[in-house]
């Protein structure tokens, strides 16, 4: 299938809690492949299924490592715990284009999930990897990074966020199919 359209702020799928994946099918594997392609085409570090319009608990990560190598990680039904430490860095989101702001997240987390092969995986990650996991799990829970910003910071971004939501509304209206009653 290939590249999928990114859903942007204003799309209701981004605010819905995603359903767990019970059994991994060929459709899920195709979705995962498409998600990696879409993430890379948009220079992302992570992408959750709701960001391409699929309300399932699937996320892909492309974490840059030293030497320009990218580590790919697929997480199905991910959860994290033992969030420790603190890191404060700018964060953005492919679904909120052009908006970045400083956000404090845990520096280290323990992750449990399934791989695309249906195998249980667990690991500890830190730094950008931990930030990306937390960001994508938020997406799967219907939460965006801007929801974690202080009221003052959200207020400062109000104009940009409103413009993004209006562009979503305009796009939705333009692509809506005419009703036939």
Short mmCIF file of C-alpha atoms in Angstrom, two decimals:
data_model
loop_
_atom_site.label_atom_id
_atom_site.label_comp_id
_atom_site.label_asym_id
_atom_site.label_seq_id
_atom_site.Cartn_x
_atom_site.Cartn_y
_atom_site.Cartn_z
CA UNK A 1 0.00 0.00 0.00
CA UNK A 2 2.80 2.48 0.86
CA UNK A 3 2.50 6.00 2.19
CA UNK A 4 -0.57 6.83 4.21
CA UNK A 5 -2.05 10.27 4.83
CA UNK A 6 -1.14 11.76 8.18
CA UNK A 7 -4.05 12.76 10.38
CA UNK A 8 -3.65 16.22 11.87
CA UNK A 9 -4.94 18.06 14.91
CA UNK A 10 -8.71 18.27 14.69
CA UNK A 11 -9.17 14.72 13.39
CA UNK A 12 -11.25 12.83 15.99
CA UNK A 13 -9.21 9.62 15.57
CA UNK A 14 -6.33 11.35 17.37
CA UNK A 15 -8.47 11.79 20.51
CA UNK A 16 -9.80 8.23 20.70
CA UNK A 17 -8.26 5.50 22.87
CA UNK A 18 -6.98 2.78 20.52
CA UNK A 19 -8.10 -0.84 20.66
CA UNK A 20 -5.68 -3.60 21.62
CA UNK A 21 -4.44 -5.97 18.94
CA UNK A 22 -5.49 -9.53 19.79
CA UNK A 23 -3.91 -11.43 16.91
CA UNK A 24 -1.38 -10.08 14.42
CA UNK A 25 -2.52 -10.54 10.84
CA UNK A 26 -1.10 -9.80 7.40
CA UNK A 27 -3.19 -6.58 7.44
CA UNK A 28 -1.39 -5.50 10.61
CA UNK A 29 2.01 -6.28 9.07
CA UNK A 30 1.07 -4.24 5.98
CA UNK A 31 -0.04 -1.37 8.23
CA UNK A 32 3.29 -1.53 10.09
CA UNK A 33 5.25 -1.45 6.82
CA UNK A 34 3.19 1.54 5.63
CA UNK A 35 3.72 3.28 8.97
CA UNK A 36 7.51 2.99 8.67
CA UNK A 37 7.37 4.36 5.13
CA UNK A 38 5.10 7.23 6.20
CA UNK A 39 7.25 8.01 9.26
CA UNK A 40 10.45 8.15 7.21
CA UNK A 41 8.85 10.19 4.40
CA UNK A 42 7.88 12.79 7.02
CA UNK A 43 11.23 12.72 8.89
CA UNK A 44 9.62 11.36 12.05
CA UNK A 45 11.14 9.46 14.95
CA UNK A 46 7.90 7.65 15.78
CA UNK A 47 4.40 7.11 14.48
CA UNK A 48 1.29 5.66 16.11
CA UNK A 49 -1.46 3.96 14.12
CA UNK A 50 -4.07 6.66 14.94
CA UNK A 51 -1.83 9.15 13.12
CA UNK A 52 -2.64 7.28 9.90
CA UNK A 53 -6.31 6.86 10.81
CA UNK A 54 -6.21 3.38 12.37
CA UNK A 55 -7.38 3.16 15.97
CA UNK A 56 -5.18 0.22 17.02
CA UNK A 57 -2.43 0.03 19.67
CA UNK A 58 0.48 -0.12 17.21
CA UNK A 59 3.47 2.23 17.11
CA UNK A 60 6.70 2.26 15.15
CA UNK A 61 9.91 4.01 16.12
CA UNK A 62 12.95 4.97 14.08
CA UNK A 63 15.50 6.05 16.67
CA UNK A 64 18.70 7.56 15.24
CA UNK A 65 21.85 6.05 16.65
CA UNK A 66 25.48 7.08 16.35
CA UNK A 67 26.89 6.70 12.87
CA UNK A 68 23.59 7.75 11.18
CA UNK A 69 22.12 4.28 11.67
CA UNK A 70 18.43 4.10 12.61
CA UNK A 71 17.11 1.50 15.03
CA UNK A 72 13.61 0.34 14.07
CA UNK A 73 11.30 -0.83 16.83
CA UNK A 74 7.70 -1.99 16.39
CA UNK A 75 5.52 -1.91 19.50
CA UNK A 76 2.12 -3.61 19.62
CA UNK A 77 -0.01 -3.02 22.74
CA UNK A 78 2.88 -1.15 24.41
CA UNK A 79 2.93 -0.21 28.07
CA UNK A 80 5.64 1.42 30.11
CA UNK A 81 6.34 1.62 33.82
CA UNK A 82 9.06 2.55 36.26
CA UNK A 83 9.37 5.98 34.68
CA UNK A 84 12.39 7.51 36.39
CA UNK A 85 14.51 10.61 36.06
CA UNK A 86 13.59 13.64 34.06
CA UNK A 87 14.47 15.12 30.70
CA UNK A 88 13.28 18.46 29.39
CA UNK A 89 13.56 18.93 25.64
CA UNK A 90 11.66 20.33 22.68
CA UNK A 91 9.02 17.99 21.37
CA UNK A 92 6.93 18.08 18.23
CA UNK A 93 4.46 15.82 16.46
CA UNK A 94 3.82 14.87 12.84
CA UNK A 95 0.10 15.41 13.55
CA UNK A 96 0.72 18.98 14.73
CA UNK A 97 3.02 20.26 11.97
CA UNK A 98 5.38 23.10 12.78
CA UNK A 99 4.61 23.21 16.51
CA UNK A 100 7.40 22.47 19.00
CA UNK A 101 7.68 23.20 22.68
CA UNK A 102 9.71 22.17 25.68
CA UNK A 103 8.23 19.22 27.51
CA UNK A 104 9.41 17.33 30.58
CA UNK A 105 9.22 13.54 30.32
CA UNK A 106 10.77 10.63 32.20
CA UNK A 107 14.39 10.00 31.25
CA UNK A 108 14.11 6.22 31.55
CA UNK A 109 11.22 3.73 31.22
CA UNK A 110 10.68 -0.02 31.24
CA UNK A 111 8.65 -1.13 28.20
CA UNK A 112 6.51 -4.20 27.59
CA UNK A 113 4.88 -4.92 24.23
CA UNK A 114 4.51 -7.46 21.45
CA UNK A 115 6.67 -7.50 18.34
CA UNK A 116 5.21 -7.74 14.83
CA UNK A 117 5.90 -11.50 15.11
CA UNK A 118 3.61 -11.73 18.14
CA UNK A 119 6.46 -12.28 20.57
CA UNK A 120 6.51 -10.61 23.98
CA UNK A 121 9.29 -8.03 24.26
CA UNK A 122 10.49 -6.04 27.24
CA UNK A 123 13.35 -3.60 27.55
CA UNK A 124 14.53 -0.50 29.32
CA UNK A 125 15.22 2.62 27.29
CA UNK A 126 16.33 6.16 28.01
CA UNK A 127 16.85 9.53 26.37
CA UNK A 128 15.21 10.10 22.98
CA UNK A 129 14.11 6.45 22.84
CA UNK A 130 12.23 6.82 26.18
CA UNK A 131 10.73 10.14 25.05
CA UNK A 132 9.49 8.59 21.80
CA UNK A 133 7.93 5.60 23.59
CA UNK A 134 6.06 7.92 25.99
CA UNK A 135 4.92 10.16 23.11
CA UNK A 136 3.58 7.23 21.04
CA UNK A 137 1.85 5.56 24.01
CA UNK A 138 0.15 8.91 24.64
CA UNK A 139 -1.16 8.80 21.04
CA UNK A 140 -2.56 5.32 21.64
CA UNK A 141 -4.41 6.72 24.66
CA UNK A 142 -5.90 9.64 22.67
CA UNK A 143 -3.50 12.20 24.10
CA UNK A 144 -1.25 14.65 22.25
CA UNK A 145 1.97 16.21 23.53
CA UNK A 146 0.27 19.63 23.70
CA UNK A 147 -2.07 18.19 26.36
CA UNK A 148 0.95 17.82 28.65
CA UNK A 149 1.98 21.48 28.27
CA UNK A 150 1.12 24.03 30.93
CA UNK A 151 -1.96 26.17 30.36
CA UNK A 152 0.33 29.16 29.79
CA UNK A 153 2.32 27.35 27.10
CA UNK A 154 -0.84 26.09 25.38
CA UNK A 155 -2.21 29.62 25.45
CA UNK A 156 0.97 30.85 23.76
CA UNK A 157 0.44 28.27 20.97
CA UNK A 158 -3.29 28.93 20.64
CA UNK A 159 -3.09 30.75 17.31
CA UNK A 160 -0.93 28.07 15.63
CA UNK A 161 -3.05 25.22 17.00
CA UNK A 162 -6.26 26.90 15.86
CA UNK A 163 -4.83 27.35 12.35
CA UNK A 164 -3.92 23.66 12.18
CA UNK A 165 -7.41 22.63 13.34
CA UNK A 166 -9.00 24.96 10.79
CA UNK A 167 -6.87 23.50 8.01
CA UNK A 168 -8.08 20.03 9.07
CA UNK A 169 -11.71 21.26 8.97
CA UNK A 170 -11.16 22.80 5.52
CA UNK A 171 -9.56 19.59 4.25
CA UNK A 172 -12.40 17.49 5.70
CA UNK A 173 -15.03 19.67 4.07
CA UNK A 174 -13.23 19.56 0.72
CA UNK A 175 -12.95 15.76 0.74
CA UNK A 176 -16.41 14.98 2.15
CA UNK A 177 -18.59 12.98 -0.18
CA UNK A 178 -21.87 14.63 -1.13
CA UNK A 179 -24.88 12.98 0.51
CA UNK A 180 -27.53 11.36 -1.60
CA UNK A 181 -30.82 11.10 0.19
#
